[in-house]
XYZ file of C-alpha atoms in Angstrom:
535
model
C -9.967 76.907 -131.536
C -8.615 75.501 -128.154
C -11.017 73.789 -125.572
C -10.068 73.229 -121.691
C -12.829 71.075 -119.892
C -15.468 72.046 -122.847
C -14.487 75.651 -122.571
C -13.235 77.948 -125.357
C -10.052 79.528 -124.156
C -8.925 82.847 -125.022
C -11.353 83.418 -127.779
C -13.336 86.487 -127.866
C -16.788 87.387 -128.722
C -18.006 90.348 -130.546
C -21.102 92.228 -128.588
C -23.813 94.276 -130.502
C -26.099 96.027 -128.684
C -29.261 96.727 -129.868
C -31.205 98.141 -127.206
C -31.807 101.300 -128.954
C -32.923 99.880 -132.378
C -34.370 96.491 -131.836
C -35.503 96.819 -128.083
C -37.075 100.120 -128.680
C -39.403 98.008 -131.337
C -40.991 96.536 -128.078
C -44.616 97.257 -127.138
C -44.803 100.231 -124.607
C -41.185 101.081 -125.285
C -40.511 104.362 -126.111
C -37.363 106.085 -125.654
C -36.683 110.001 -125.591
C -33.623 111.534 -127.021
C -31.956 111.992 -123.893
C -32.614 108.279 -123.008
C -30.662 107.189 -126.035
C -27.966 109.262 -125.473
C -27.553 108.257 -121.682
C -28.025 104.812 -122.631
C -25.606 104.963 -125.590
C -22.849 106.359 -123.286
C -23.376 103.767 -120.669
C -22.954 100.829 -122.800
C -19.636 102.600 -124.154
C -18.595 102.210 -120.588
C -19.723 98.967 -120.361
C -17.669 97.995 -123.242
C -19.790 96.727 -126.010
C -18.176 96.535 -129.391
C -21.296 98.191 -131.668
C -24.235 100.212 -130.332
C -26.933 100.156 -132.985
C -28.403 103.501 -132.824
C -31.312 103.157 -134.868
C -32.967 103.201 -138.442
C -32.708 106.995 -139.671
C -34.662 106.229 -142.936
C -37.938 105.029 -140.641
C -37.463 107.296 -137.480
C -36.741 110.903 -137.328
C -35.839 110.560 -133.671
C -33.215 108.099 -134.945
C -31.766 110.725 -137.226
C -31.580 113.182 -133.984
C -30.130 110.748 -132.268
C -27.003 110.252 -134.572
C -26.732 114.172 -135.061
C -26.619 114.510 -131.495
C -23.960 111.578 -130.641
C -21.397 113.571 -132.687
C -21.001 115.965 -129.578
C -19.926 112.929 -127.853
C -16.780 110.586 -128.126
C -17.096 106.907 -127.581
C -13.992 105.566 -125.773
C -14.731 101.959 -127.524
C -17.840 101.001 -129.134
C -18.424 101.953 -132.466
C -21.917 103.589 -133.649
C -23.686 101.464 -135.810
C -26.827 102.757 -138.318
C -29.471 99.972 -139.102
C -31.260 99.651 -142.506
C -32.135 97.284 -145.130
C -30.901 96.097 -148.484
C -31.874 98.068 -151.445
C -35.531 97.876 -152.644
C -36.231 95.759 -155.742
C -35.848 97.807 -158.984
C -33.894 100.812 -157.285
C -29.985 101.253 -157.651
C -28.024 101.608 -154.709
C -27.210 105.379 -155.347
C -30.960 106.141 -155.798
C -32.115 104.101 -152.653
C -33.177 106.614 -149.849
C -32.877 104.082 -147.183
C -29.335 102.870 -148.067
C -28.398 106.765 -148.669
C -29.891 107.620 -144.951
C -27.348 104.880 -143.781
C -24.179 107.032 -145.398
C -25.766 110.286 -144.185
C -25.832 109.146 -140.693
C -21.985 109.468 -140.796
C -21.347 106.641 -138.454
C -18.563 103.786 -138.938
C -20.652 100.650 -139.152
C -24.000 99.859 -140.765
C -26.072 96.720 -140.342
C -28.376 96.103 -143.169
C -30.808 92.953 -143.527
C -31.557 91.018 -146.447
C -33.729 88.017 -147.136
C -32.615 84.412 -146.657
C -36.068 82.686 -146.699
C -37.697 81.637 -150.237
C -40.877 82.510 -149.059
C -40.014 86.242 -148.154
C -38.279 86.837 -151.487
C -41.419 85.001 -153.608
C -44.244 86.385 -151.592
C -42.928 89.647 -149.724
C -40.684 91.301 -151.936
C -42.285 89.873 -155.127
C -38.772 89.208 -156.626
C -36.904 86.240 -158.347
C -34.034 84.412 -156.175
C -31.425 85.983 -158.482
C -32.662 89.916 -158.104
C -32.597 89.072 -154.383
C -28.767 87.898 -154.534
C -28.096 90.970 -156.491
C -29.857 93.389 -153.979
C -27.960 91.748 -151.137
C -24.550 92.216 -152.813
C -24.800 95.660 -154.359
C -26.283 97.077 -150.929
C -23.275 95.752 -149.224
C -20.584 96.917 -151.796
C -22.442 100.421 -151.994
C -21.809 101.122 -147.898
C -18.358 99.647 -148.418
C -17.787 102.247 -151.045
C -18.425 104.747 -148.767
C -16.133 103.679 -146.189
C -18.534 102.160 -143.842
C -17.997 98.413 -142.260
C -20.830 96.210 -143.302
C -22.645 93.982 -140.820
C -25.107 91.635 -142.512
C -28.158 90.327 -140.793
C -29.630 87.292 -142.456
C -33.141 87.491 -141.342
C -35.141 84.768 -141.162
C -32.146 82.794 -141.724
C -33.085 79.625 -139.739
C -36.788 79.343 -141.166
C -35.064 79.666 -144.517
C -32.285 76.936 -144.169
C -34.790 74.396 -142.671
C -37.033 75.075 -145.828
C -34.313 75.345 -148.735
C -30.519 75.203 -147.231
C -28.857 75.915 -150.540
C -30.739 78.814 -150.987
C -30.183 80.166 -147.728
C -26.651 79.599 -148.062
C -26.439 81.137 -151.437
C -27.796 84.713 -149.868
C -25.097 84.813 -146.972
C -22.375 83.928 -149.172
C -23.456 86.905 -151.318
C -23.066 89.300 -148.644
C -19.786 88.019 -147.351
C -18.407 87.724 -151.187
C -19.356 91.428 -151.400
C -17.631 92.409 -148.141
C -19.634 91.888 -145.125
C -17.170 91.536 -142.276
C -19.615 89.512 -140.349
C -22.732 87.462 -141.090
C -25.378 87.423 -138.554
C -27.987 84.565 -138.476
C -30.989 85.805 -137.326
C -33.966 83.718 -135.769
C -36.476 86.082 -136.549
C -39.428 84.504 -135.626
C -37.955 83.478 -132.548
C -39.188 79.634 -132.941
C -36.365 77.626 -133.555
C -35.330 75.448 -130.557
C -31.715 75.343 -129.108
C -30.638 72.007 -130.841
C -31.631 73.201 -134.241
C -29.474 76.197 -133.756
C -26.384 74.268 -132.448
C -26.853 72.140 -135.803
C -27.553 74.928 -138.278
C -24.604 76.886 -137.064
C -22.231 74.099 -137.358
C -23.520 73.180 -140.778
C -22.762 76.602 -141.984
C -19.212 76.659 -140.206
C -18.372 73.576 -141.965
C -19.578 74.827 -145.175
C -17.891 78.337 -144.996
C -15.098 78.091 -142.237
C -13.628 81.618 -143.042
C -17.348 83.456 -142.932
C -17.054 85.214 -139.458
C -20.770 84.145 -138.039
C -23.054 86.297 -135.524
C -26.408 85.325 -133.815
C -29.315 87.402 -133.475
C -31.927 85.687 -131.357
C -35.580 86.287 -130.479
C -37.124 85.251 -127.514
C -40.727 83.897 -128.838
C -40.191 80.221 -127.270
C -38.207 81.497 -124.383
C -35.092 80.604 -125.864
C -33.349 83.401 -127.301
C -30.301 83.256 -124.475
C -30.154 79.777 -125.025
C -29.708 79.814 -128.908
C -27.373 82.651 -128.491
C -25.097 80.364 -126.886
C -25.628 77.598 -128.678
C -24.615 79.634 -131.810
C -21.354 80.564 -130.135
C -20.860 76.912 -129.148
C -21.026 76.006 -132.718
C -18.658 78.506 -133.910
C -20.364 82.294 -134.201
C -18.106 84.884 -132.633
C -20.237 87.805 -132.767
C -23.616 88.319 -130.859
C -26.353 90.664 -130.861
C -28.893 91.403 -128.335
C -30.451 93.820 -125.743
C -30.346 95.077 -122.439
C -33.134 93.105 -120.172
C -33.955 91.644 -123.578
C -36.558 93.919 -124.389
C -37.607 93.779 -127.920
C -40.470 93.119 -130.659
C -43.259 90.663 -129.457
C -41.498 88.894 -126.522
C -37.935 90.232 -126.674
C -34.366 89.568 -127.637
C -31.496 87.731 -126.330
C -30.894 89.377 -122.715
C -27.327 90.655 -122.945
C -27.232 90.743 -119.018
C -27.472 86.730 -119.277
C -25.549 86.017 -122.340
C -22.443 87.998 -121.726
C -21.479 86.693 -118.179
C -22.432 83.381 -119.342
C -19.969 83.609 -122.226
C -17.022 84.311 -119.675
C -17.731 82.641 -116.638
C -19.127 79.835 -118.094
C -17.653 79.025 -121.274
C -14.063 80.628 -120.752
C -14.603 83.376 -123.865
C -13.467 86.912 -123.550
C -16.393 89.606 -123.770
C -16.154 93.659 -123.094
C -13.311 95.404 -121.934
C -10.095 93.598 -120.367
C -11.233 94.025 -116.977
C -12.089 92.058 -113.662
C -15.243 90.182 -114.101
C -16.998 92.312 -110.923
C -16.038 95.542 -112.736
C -17.282 95.181 -116.193
C -20.337 93.106 -114.862
C -20.989 95.441 -112.469
C -21.417 98.114 -114.999
C -23.736 95.674 -116.823
C -25.681 95.457 -113.948
C -25.974 99.355 -114.002
C -26.839 99.397 -117.810
C -29.739 97.115 -116.777
C -31.008 99.700 -113.850
C -30.633 102.519 -116.429
C -32.786 100.804 -119.214
C -35.509 100.012 -116.606
C -35.727 103.555 -115.199
C -35.623 104.906 -119.070
C -38.895 102.733 -119.414
C -40.200 103.667 -116.501
C -40.835 100.079 -114.568
C -39.410 98.492 -111.887
C -36.406 96.217 -112.417
C -37.038 92.618 -112.308
C -35.591 91.247 -109.392
C -35.658 87.802 -110.459
C -33.563 88.606 -113.514
C -30.314 85.943 -113.805
C -27.302 87.928 -112.786
C -28.110 91.314 -112.344
C -31.876 90.947 -110.113
C -31.994 91.997 -106.579
C -32.855 88.342 -105.644
C -30.694 86.540 -108.342
C -28.323 85.205 -105.550
C -31.543 85.136 -102.561
C -31.652 82.453 -100.357
C -34.987 81.904 -98.329
C -35.227 78.077 -97.315
C -33.638 77.380 -94.112
C -31.549 74.517 -95.698
C -30.347 76.659 -98.596
C -29.471 79.637 -96.341
C -27.611 77.147 -93.810
C -25.694 75.528 -96.634
C -24.459 78.774 -98.256
C -23.322 79.768 -94.777
C -20.932 76.840 -94.829
C -20.265 76.244 -98.531
C -21.367 79.321 -100.820
C -21.115 77.576 -104.119
C -23.342 74.555 -102.659
C -26.297 76.806 -103.694
C -24.485 80.000 -105.977
C -23.495 78.994 -109.506
C -21.044 82.204 -109.384
C -19.535 84.299 -106.676
C -22.276 87.249 -106.595
C -19.506 89.825 -106.852
C -18.306 88.561 -110.040
C -21.196 90.160 -111.769
C -21.766 92.981 -109.333
C -24.018 91.483 -107.417
C -24.472 90.342 -103.638
C -26.103 87.581 -101.789
C -29.462 88.322 -100.171
C -30.555 86.005 -97.058
C -34.444 86.374 -96.960
C -36.446 86.163 -93.762
C -39.745 84.739 -94.568
C -42.238 82.193 -93.076
C -40.070 79.087 -94.859
C -36.699 80.448 -93.349
C -35.248 78.912 -90.795
C -32.990 80.164 -87.688
C -29.698 80.062 -90.071
C -31.513 82.512 -92.583
C -32.442 85.316 -89.578
C -28.743 84.386 -87.791
C -26.949 85.032 -91.145
C -28.926 88.162 -91.902
C -28.869 89.454 -88.279
C -24.486 88.938 -88.950
C -24.780 90.954 -91.952
C -26.987 93.517 -91.333
C -26.179 94.177 -87.548
C -22.945 92.420 -86.905
C -24.343 90.296 -84.141
C -23.089 86.566 -83.726
C -26.177 84.165 -83.047
C -26.551 80.794 -82.358
C -29.379 79.802 -84.901
C -30.940 77.353 -82.377
C -31.249 79.924 -79.766
C -34.459 80.850 -78.105
C -34.523 84.546 -79.117
C -34.069 83.550 -82.799
C -36.779 80.789 -82.642
C -39.263 83.243 -81.007
C -38.483 85.872 -83.445
C -39.094 82.987 -86.532
C -42.360 82.106 -84.839
C -43.544 85.978 -84.464
C -42.511 86.518 -88.299
C -44.432 83.225 -89.374
C -47.732 84.760 -87.617
C -47.347 88.038 -89.175
C -46.688 86.656 -92.757
C -50.135 84.557 -91.938
C -52.107 88.235 -91.551
C -50.516 89.509 -94.657
C -47.208 90.872 -93.987
C -44.011 89.780 -96.164
C -40.791 90.210 -95.294
C -39.003 89.015 -98.338
C -38.226 92.562 -99.540
C -38.379 93.956 -95.802
C -35.835 92.560 -93.836
C -35.240 95.457 -91.598
C -38.723 94.801 -90.103
C -37.829 91.376 -89.580
C -34.655 92.229 -87.920
C -36.468 94.895 -85.335
C -38.732 91.777 -84.216
C -35.383 90.064 -83.486
C -33.829 92.785 -81.634
C -36.889 92.946 -79.492
C -36.823 89.275 -78.770
C -32.819 89.471 -78.463
C -33.746 92.499 -75.642
C -31.227 94.892 -77.361
C -34.186 96.751 -78.943
C -34.423 100.650 -77.311
C -37.899 102.517 -77.773
C -36.777 105.726 -79.150
C -40.112 107.137 -79.598
C -44.024 105.951 -79.761
C -46.579 107.289 -82.234
C -49.741 107.803 -80.173
C -51.983 109.414 -82.375
C -52.189 110.781 -85.909
C -54.767 112.645 -88.043
C -55.165 113.326 -91.700
C -57.385 115.593 -93.660
C -57.602 115.398 -97.213
C -59.660 117.371 -99.948
C -60.607 117.863 -103.515
C -56.754 118.509 -104.554
C -53.646 116.630 -104.247
C -52.531 118.297 -101.050
C -53.097 116.874 -97.363
C -52.787 117.782 -94.020
C -51.603 115.687 -91.326
C -50.945 116.099 -87.107
C -49.238 113.441 -85.258
C -48.597 112.906 -81.589
C -45.591 111.350 -80.511
C -44.026 110.512 -77.230
C -40.414 110.981 -76.974
C -38.496 110.056 -73.901
C -41.517 110.491 -72.056
C -42.388 114.098 -73.311
C -45.537 114.553 -76.076
C -44.530 116.225 -79.346
C -47.437 117.526 -81.313
C -46.300 118.273 -85.163
C -48.402 119.193 -88.222
C -47.274 118.575 -91.931
C -48.568 119.398 -95.342
C -47.835 117.065 -98.317
C -48.704 115.655 -101.499
C -51.327 113.232 -100.776
C -51.806 111.748 -97.093
C -48.922 109.634 -96.688
C -46.420 112.272 -97.631
C -48.267 114.690 -94.952
C -47.793 111.988 -92.195
C -44.270 111.681 -93.315
C -43.428 115.127 -93.055
C -45.118 115.887 -89.666
C -43.317 112.590 -88.455
C -40.041 113.793 -89.643
C -40.749 117.345 -88.123
C -41.189 115.751 -84.623
C -38.393 113.259 -84.854
C -35.471 115.161 -86.019
C -36.241 117.797 -83.398
C -34.922 114.955 -80.883
C -32.698 112.865 -83.294
C -30.744 115.439 -85.855
C -29.332 112.322 -87.311
C -32.437 111.280 -88.959
C -32.155 114.400 -91.449
C -29.983 112.277 -93.492
C -32.386 109.712 -93.995
C -34.816 109.884 -97.142
C -37.573 107.730 -98.654
C -36.314 106.093 -101.588
C -39.007 103.788 -102.944
C -42.904 103.465 -101.906
C -44.944 100.306 -102.920
C -48.477 99.258 -102.277
C -49.659 95.591 -102.805
C -52.845 94.186 -102.349
C -52.364 90.542 -101.076
C -54.900 87.918 -102.346
C -56.783 85.843 -99.922
C -56.115 87.287 -97.007
C -58.729 86.704 -94.344
C -60.880 86.093 -97.585
C -60.806 89.970 -98.069
C -59.145 92.444 -100.625
C -59.235 95.106 -98.175
C -55.866 94.345 -96.646
C -53.018 96.331 -98.009
C -49.480 95.989 -97.534
C -46.969 98.750 -97.965
C -43.335 98.541 -98.613
C -41.003 101.433 -97.907
C -37.164 102.002 -98.715
C -35.173 104.388 -96.973
C -31.660 105.311 -97.228
C -29.172 107.486 -95.179
C -26.628 107.751 -98.000
C -24.761 104.981 -97.093
C -27.028 102.030 -96.096
C -30.447 101.190 -97.648
C -33.336 99.579 -95.670
C -36.575 98.171 -96.557
C -39.443 98.126 -93.873
C -43.143 96.972 -94.243
C -46.657 97.706 -92.874
C -50.331 96.082 -93.190
C -53.782 97.372 -92.504
C -57.107 97.604 -93.993
C -56.324 101.392 -94.253
C -53.714 102.464 -96.784
C -52.288 105.596 -94.942
C -52.168 103.052 -91.428
C -50.257 100.634 -93.233
C -47.760 103.163 -94.773
C -47.387 104.953 -91.285
C -46.093 101.472 -89.872
C -43.900 100.873 -92.526
C -42.691 104.451 -91.811
C -42.406 104.095 -88.123
C -40.503 101.243 -88.704
C -38.055 102.542 -91.151
C -37.435 105.346 -88.613
C -36.924 103.034 -85.957
C -34.228 100.818 -87.720
C -32.274 103.796 -88.430
C -32.376 104.781 -84.727
C -31.215 101.415 -83.636
C -28.462 101.284 -86.346
C -27.231 104.356 -84.863
C -27.575 103.151 -81.431
C -25.457 99.948 -82.432
C -23.063 102.188 -84.114
C -23.658 100.355 -87.311
C -24.193 103.676 -89.750
C-alpha cells in the first residue's frame, strides 16, 4: 500500500449499500416495493459494488423484491441477500433461513454470525465450538451453491474487547470456510474512533491476507468517523446507508463516507468517473431516499445538503469571493453541489453583492449606499419574523427597489377567501395591472390554493410568460419568541419556471396573508428576471 502525504494512493474501496435492509430497520422507515426498486436502480447508477436488498426469510416484501429485480438488468452492482448463520442444532441443508438465501437466486449473500462470547453463551445458548461450526458450515453451504459470501461479524468490537482470541477465532472460521470478505461490525455503535483504529489494525496484523470490511452504527455519532478509521487501519470494504438511515440512530452515511475516502484520503470508490459526476449521482440518491421516506432533505448534511456550502456571515462571504478554499474544504462542484450565499441579519454587504452577481448578473460595490440600505431593511424585517436564509429572492427584490431597477408590474389591491366544511375554498382577487383593475376568482384545495388560482388568472392575462411558472414547495413555520406571541407565521414558497428555482417569504399573523405575500413576491421576482432578461 503506497502513501503520499498521508493518503492511500490508488487503492480501491469496495462499497456495499444496505439502505434497503439495515436502513429499512430504522424507526418510521417503510419502503414500498416500488421504492426499493427505484432506489436499487439509482444505487446501481451511482456505482456501488453491492446492493443488500433485504432478508427474505423474515420479510415477505424482500422476497418480492428479489423476484421483481429479475426484470431489471444492473450495470455494475451485484444484488446481495441478507441472513444469519444456521440455527443451533440444524444442518445447513435443513435450515429454512439459509435456504431462503439460496432461493433468492442472486450472486451474493451477506450472513452474520456471533463474535461475542456473551451472545453465544446467553443469546444462542451454545458452546463456542458450536458457534464456530455454525459459522463455517453456513459459509461453506452458500459457497457450494455458487454464491459469494460476505461475512458480517456481529458485535465484533465488543467481543474483541472482552475476549480478543475468541473474537479472532470467529472471523478466522468464516475466512477459512471461504468468505471473500470479513466485515467487522460495531453493532451497538458504541466504540469510539481511536478504538476502531486500534482493533482493526491489530486484526490486520494478525491476519494480513484477510480482506476486511467495516459496518458501523451511529449510537455515539461516530459511524462515519469509525468507517474512515477502519479504512485507515486496513479495511477495503465499507458498508453503510444513504443519508445514514438505520436502526436506532442509524448507520454510517455513505454520502459522507464515500466523498471523503476519495477526495480526502486518495482512495478510489464507485465508478471510474470524474468526482463531480459520480458524487452528483450520490446526491441524487440522497434526494430519492428522502422522497421515499416522505421527509424533507436535511439541508445541513455534509457534501449533499443544500446548505453544505452556504456562507452567511459577512466575513465568510467576503473571503470566499476572493479565495474559495478559505472557507470551503472542497470545490462544491466535485460533489455535485453548489455554493450558496445567504442573505440575512448577520450578512454583510459582500454577501448581498455576491448574491446579486450570482442571481441577477449585477456588479455592485459592497459598500454602496443601496446595498447598505437594503441590508438595514432586511435586518429590520428579520426582527419582525422574516427569514431570508431560505428565501433569497425576497431579499433581492428589496435590493432591486433600493437600486431603482425594480419595475412595479402589478399590485394586489384586495383579496377575499370563502371556506366551508369541505377542503374546497373560493377566492376573489383585485389586481392593478398597468393602471387597469382586474377582478378574478378561483377555486382550490384550501384557501391558499384558491388565492393562487385567482391570482394566476389575473396575472397571466397580462403576463403570459408566467404560465410556465409553478409552485414546487410550500412551508409554514411558527417563529418562536416573535413579539412574545405564537400567532406569527412565516411562509416560504419555492417556484420554478423549468430552468430556474427561486424562493420567497411572507410573514403575518394570518397564514393566508403570509402565503399571499410570499406568492406575490414569487410572481414579482419572475417578472423582474424577465425584465432583466435573466430567464
